[in-house]
Amino acid sequence: MKRISLALLLAIVFAVFGCADTSAQTDQNLRGKKALVAFFSRADENYDVGYVAKDNTQILAQMIAAKINAPLFHIQTIKPYPK
């Protein structure tokens, strides 16, 4: 019973402190510094849904770049992948 109570207490503590707002801390860490969001994404044929113009990696990179106000760079291959 003590182990269950301790595990429940630890889960609550981790949930409270793990969900803390860190946006002010992130802004403070990036103040005066430059950042670049570089990503590699291969949006094209998808097995499940067919053709996609943007895949999850590109969408997530755009969200991060908007959040930290940084430029976005899409890394591309010289030769396209075979289909």
Tab-separated table of N, CA and C in Angstrom:
chain	number	residue	atom	x	y	z
A	1	MET	N	0.830	-1.192	0.000
A	1	MET	CA	0.000	0.000	0.000
A	1	MET	C	0.872	1.253	0.000
A	2	LYS	N	1.992	1.203	0.743
A	2	LYS	CA	2.876	2.365	0.793
A	2	LYS	C	3.508	2.617	-0.572
A	3	ARG	N	3.838	1.544	-1.272
A	3	ARG	CA	4.451	1.703	-2.600
A	3	ARG	C	3.471	2.332	-3.585
A	4	ILE	N	2.227	1.929	-3.521
A	4	ILE	CA	1.218	2.497	-4.415
A	4	ILE	C	1.021	3.978	-4.108
A	5	SER	N	0.960	4.315	-2.825
A	5	SER	CA	0.804	5.720	-2.436
A	5	SER	C	2.002	6.546	-2.881
A	6	LEU	N	3.200	6.005	-2.710
A	6	LEU	CA	4.406	6.709	-3.126
A	6	LEU	C	4.441	6.879	-4.644
A	7	ALA	N	4.072	5.839	-5.373
A	7	ALA	CA	4.051	5.920	-6.838
A	7	ALA	C	3.030	6.945	-7.315
A	8	LEU	N	1.877	6.986	-6.685
A	8	LEU	CA	0.852	7.966	-7.035
A	8	LEU	C	1.319	9.378	-6.732
A	9	LEU	N	1.954	9.573	-5.591
A	9	LEU	CA	2.475	10.887	-5.217
A	9	LEU	C	3.548	11.341	-6.201
A	10	LEU	N	4.453	10.444	-6.571
A	10	LEU	CA	5.494	10.789	-7.541
A	10	LEU	C	4.899	11.121	-8.904
A	11	ALA	N	3.887	10.389	-9.318
A	11	ALA	CA	3.239	10.671	-10.604
A	11	ALA	C	2.604	12.054	-10.602
A	12	ILE	N	1.979	12.425	-9.504
A	12	ILE	CA	1.366	13.754	-9.402
A	12	ILE	C	2.433	14.838	-9.414
A	13	VAL	N	3.517	14.635	-8.672
A	13	VAL	CA	4.603	15.625	-8.635
A	13	VAL	C	5.214	15.798	-10.019
A	14	PHE	N	5.486	14.694	-10.713
A	14	PHE	CA	6.056	14.790	-12.059
A	14	PHE	C	5.088	15.469	-13.021
A	15	ALA	N	3.800	15.194	-12.888
A	15	ALA	CA	2.812	15.816	-13.770
A	15	ALA	C	2.748	17.321	-13.544
A	16	VAL	N	2.796	17.744	-12.290
A	16	VAL	CA	2.714	19.177	-11.980
A	16	VAL	C	3.959	19.907	-12.453
A	17	PHE	N	5.130	19.391	-12.127
A	17	PHE	CA	6.364	20.085	-12.497
A	17	PHE	C	6.744	19.846	-13.958
A	18	GLY	N	6.332	18.746	-14.538
A	18	GLY	CA	6.636	18.468	-15.932
A	18	GLY	C	5.837	19.318	-16.894
A	19	CYS	N	4.686	19.794	-16.469
A	19	CYS	CA	3.832	20.617	-17.329
A	19	CYS	C	4.000	22.103	-17.049
A	20	ALA	N	5.053	22.480	-16.374
A	20	ALA	CA	5.279	23.889	-16.056
A	20	ALA	C	5.545	24.681	-17.326
A	21	ASP	N	5.194	25.951	-17.310
A	21	ASP	CA	5.386	26.829	-18.465
A	21	ASP	C	6.851	27.218	-18.561
A	22	THR	N	7.486	26.860	-19.675
A	22	THR	CA	8.902	27.173	-19.869
A	22	THR	C	9.112	28.182	-20.983
A	23	SER	N	8.044	28.793	-21.488
A	23	SER	CA	8.190	29.721	-22.608
A	23	SER	C	8.998	30.949	-22.212
A	24	ALA	N	8.821	31.460	-21.006
A	24	ALA	CA	9.603	32.617	-20.563
A	24	ALA	C	11.076	32.246	-20.451
A	25	GLN	N	11.348	31.049	-19.982
A	25	GLN	CA	12.726	30.586	-19.863
A	25	GLN	C	13.350	30.414	-21.245
A	26	THR	N	12.597	29.897	-22.199
A	26	THR	CA	13.096	29.731	-23.566
A	26	THR	C	13.386	31.079	-24.194
A	27	ASP	N	12.478	32.039	-24.029
A	27	ASP	CA	12.697	33.381	-24.565
A	27	ASP	C	13.941	34.005	-23.961
A	28	GLN	N	14.146	33.797	-22.678
A	28	GLN	CA	15.302	34.366	-21.997
A	28	GLN	C	16.594	33.703	-22.484
A	29	ASN	N	16.561	32.406	-22.747
A	29	ASN	CA	17.749	31.704	-23.226
A	29	ASN	C	18.134	32.128	-24.634
A	30	LEU	N	17.154	32.483	-25.468
A	30	LEU	CA	17.424	32.847	-26.856
A	30	LEU	C	17.647	34.341	-27.053
A	31	ARG	N	17.453	35.126	-26.035
A	31	ARG	CA	17.596	36.569	-26.175
A	31	ARG	C	19.027	36.920	-26.574
A	32	GLY	N	19.176	37.658	-27.672
A	32	GLY	CA	20.488	38.071	-28.139
A	32	GLY	C	21.215	37.009	-28.945
A	33	LYS	N	20.590	35.871	-29.184
A	33	LYS	CA	21.215	34.790	-29.944
A	33	LYS	C	20.404	34.536	-31.210
A	34	LYS	N	21.069	34.005	-32.212
A	34	LYS	CA	20.394	33.676	-33.461
A	34	LYS	C	20.118	32.179	-33.503
A	35	ALA	N	18.998	31.831	-34.093
A	35	ALA	CA	18.629	30.422	-34.218
A	35	ALA	C	18.174	30.163	-35.647
A	36	LEU	N	18.353	28.944	-36.090
A	36	LEU	CA	17.906	28.501	-37.401
A	36	LEU	C	17.265	27.130	-37.234
A	37	VAL	N	16.093	26.956	-37.796
A	37	VAL	CA	15.436	25.656	-37.763
A	37	VAL	C	15.683	24.989	-39.113
A	38	ALA	N	16.546	23.976	-39.122
A	38	ALA	CA	16.861	23.228	-40.339
A	38	ALA	C	16.211	21.856	-40.237
A	39	PHE	N	15.574	21.423	-41.312
A	39	PHE	CA	14.890	20.139	-41.278
A	39	PHE	C	15.024	19.427	-42.613
A	40	PHE	N	14.956	18.112	-42.564
A	40	PHE	CA	14.946	17.269	-43.758
A	40	PHE	C	13.595	16.586	-43.816
A	41	SER	N	12.921	16.747	-44.924
A	41	SER	CA	11.589	16.198	-45.053
A	41	SER	C	11.404	15.664	-46.464
A	42	ARG	N	10.765	14.542	-46.569
A	42	ARG	CA	10.484	13.973	-47.885
A	42	ARG	C	8.980	13.823	-48.044
A	43	ALA	N	8.345	14.899	-48.413
A	43	ALA	CA	6.904	14.866	-48.649
A	43	ALA	C	6.663	14.430	-50.084
A	44	ASP	N	5.893	13.412	-50.248
A	44	ASP	CA	5.563	12.905	-51.583
A	44	ASP	C	4.516	11.825	-51.405
A	45	GLU	N	4.770	10.652	-51.925
A	45	GLU	CA	3.837	9.547	-51.769
A	45	GLU	C	3.913	9.004	-50.352
A	46	ASN	N	2.771	8.828	-49.751
A	46	ASN	CA	2.669	8.259	-48.423
A	46	ASN	C	1.855	6.976	-48.539
A	47	TYR	N	2.312	5.923	-47.886
A	47	TYR	CA	1.637	4.629	-48.007
A	47	TYR	C	0.194	4.671	-47.514
A	48	ASP	N	-0.060	5.419	-46.458
A	48	ASP	CA	-1.391	5.404	-45.854
A	48	ASP	C	-2.377	6.341	-46.528
A	49	VAL	N	-1.931	7.552	-46.876
A	49	VAL	CA	-2.881	8.572	-47.340
A	49	VAL	C	-2.647	9.039	-48.763
A	50	GLY	N	-1.663	8.513	-49.450
A	50	GLY	CA	-1.387	8.951	-50.812
A	50	GLY	C	-0.418	10.119	-50.838
A	51	TYR	N	-0.602	11.040	-51.773
A	51	TYR	CA	0.317	12.170	-51.932
A	51	TYR	C	0.082	13.208	-50.840
A	52	VAL	N	1.166	13.700	-50.246
A	52	VAL	CA	1.094	14.789	-49.272
A	52	VAL	C	2.083	15.872	-49.686
A	53	ALA	N	1.638	17.128	-49.638
A	53	ALA	CA	2.510	18.252	-49.988
A	53	ALA	C	3.479	18.560	-48.854
A	54	LYS	N	3.008	18.434	-47.609
A	54	LYS	CA	3.841	18.663	-46.421
A	54	LYS	C	3.700	17.448	-45.519
A	55	ASP	N	4.825	16.960	-45.017
A	55	ASP	CA	4.714	15.864	-44.062
A	55	ASP	C	4.841	16.411	-42.642
A	56	ASN	N	4.761	15.520	-41.673
A	56	ASN	CA	4.753	15.936	-40.266
A	56	ASN	C	6.017	16.674	-39.859
A	57	THR	N	7.157	16.271	-40.402
A	57	THR	CA	8.418	16.922	-40.040
A	57	THR	C	8.409	18.383	-40.460
A	58	GLN	N	7.943	18.661	-41.664
A	58	GLN	CA	7.900	20.038	-42.146
A	58	GLN	C	6.901	20.870	-41.348
A	59	ILE	N	5.759	20.315	-41.036
A	59	ILE	CA	4.755	21.039	-40.258
A	59	ILE	C	5.294	21.365	-38.874
A	60	LEU	N	5.941	20.404	-38.231
A	60	LEU	CA	6.508	20.628	-36.904
A	60	LEU	C	7.631	21.659	-36.947
A	61	ALA	N	8.479	21.601	-37.966
A	61	ALA	CA	9.561	22.579	-38.109
A	61	ALA	C	9.000	23.986	-38.289
A	62	GLN	N	7.923	24.126	-39.048
A	62	GLN	CA	7.291	25.431	-39.224
A	62	GLN	C	6.720	25.952	-37.913
A	63	MET	N	6.138	25.067	-37.120
A	63	MET	CA	5.590	25.481	-35.825
A	63	MET	C	6.703	25.945	-34.886
A	64	ILE	N	7.817	25.221	-34.861
A	64	ILE	CA	8.942	25.593	-34.000
A	64	ILE	C	9.531	26.918	-34.446
A	65	ALA	N	9.717	27.095	-35.752
A	65	ALA	CA	10.284	28.340	-36.272
A	65	ALA	C	9.389	29.530	-35.942
A	66	ALA	N	8.087	29.347	-36.028
A	66	ALA	CA	7.162	30.428	-35.686
A	66	ALA	C	7.213	30.737	-34.191
A	67	LYS	N	7.335	29.703	-33.376
A	67	LYS	CA	7.350	29.886	-31.915
A	67	LYS	C	8.593	30.636	-31.454
A	68	ILE	N	9.753	30.331	-32.033
A	68	ILE	CA	10.989	30.979	-31.579
A	68	ILE	C	11.423	32.107	-32.506
A	69	ASN	N	10.583	32.412	-33.509
A	69	ASN	CA	10.850	33.512	-34.436
A	69	ASN	C	12.211	33.333	-35.111
A	70	ALA	N	12.389	32.185	-35.739
A	70	ALA	CA	13.657	31.848	-36.393
A	70	ALA	C	13.396	31.522	-37.858
A	71	PRO	N	14.400	31.732	-38.700
A	71	PRO	CA	14.232	31.346	-40.102
A	71	PRO	C	14.200	29.828	-40.254
A	72	LEU	N	13.603	29.403	-41.350
A	72	LEU	CA	13.403	27.987	-41.620
A	72	LEU	C	14.244	27.595	-42.827
A	73	PHE	N	14.943	26.455	-42.743
A	73	PHE	CA	15.768	25.981	-43.849
A	73	PHE	C	15.424	24.530	-44.139
A	74	HIS	N	14.995	24.263	-45.367
A	74	HIS	CA	14.628	22.915	-45.790
A	74	HIS	C	15.842	22.267	-46.450
A	75	ILE	N	16.391	21.236	-45.841
A	75	ILE	CA	17.533	20.509	-46.390
A	75	ILE	C	17.007	19.573	-47.479
A	76	GLN	N	17.595	19.676	-48.677
A	76	GLN	CA	17.136	18.853	-49.793
A	76	GLN	C	18.301	18.062	-50.380
A	77	THR	N	17.984	16.929	-50.959
A	77	THR	CA	19.008	16.113	-51.608
A	77	THR	C	19.294	16.659	-53.009
A	78	ILE	N	20.483	16.381	-53.508
A	78	ILE	CA	20.821	16.804	-54.870
A	78	ILE	C	20.048	15.947	-55.873
A	79	LYS	N	20.072	14.640	-55.664
A	79	LYS	CA	19.314	13.724	-56.517
A	79	LYS	C	18.036	13.340	-55.786
A	80	PRO	N	16.903	13.367	-56.464
A	80	PRO	CA	15.668	12.941	-55.795
A	80	PRO	C	15.687	11.441	-55.511
A	81	TYR	N	14.981	11.057	-54.466
A	81	TYR	CA	14.867	9.638	-54.134
A	81	TYR	C	14.066	8.924	-55.211
A	82	PRO	N	14.401	7.671	-55.499
A	82	PRO	CA	13.599	6.919	-56.481
A	82	PRO	C	12.215	6.620	-55.916
A	83	LYS	N	11.248	6.549	-56.800
A	83	LYS	CA	9.865	6.284	-56.354
A	83	LYS	C	9.511	4.834	-56.521
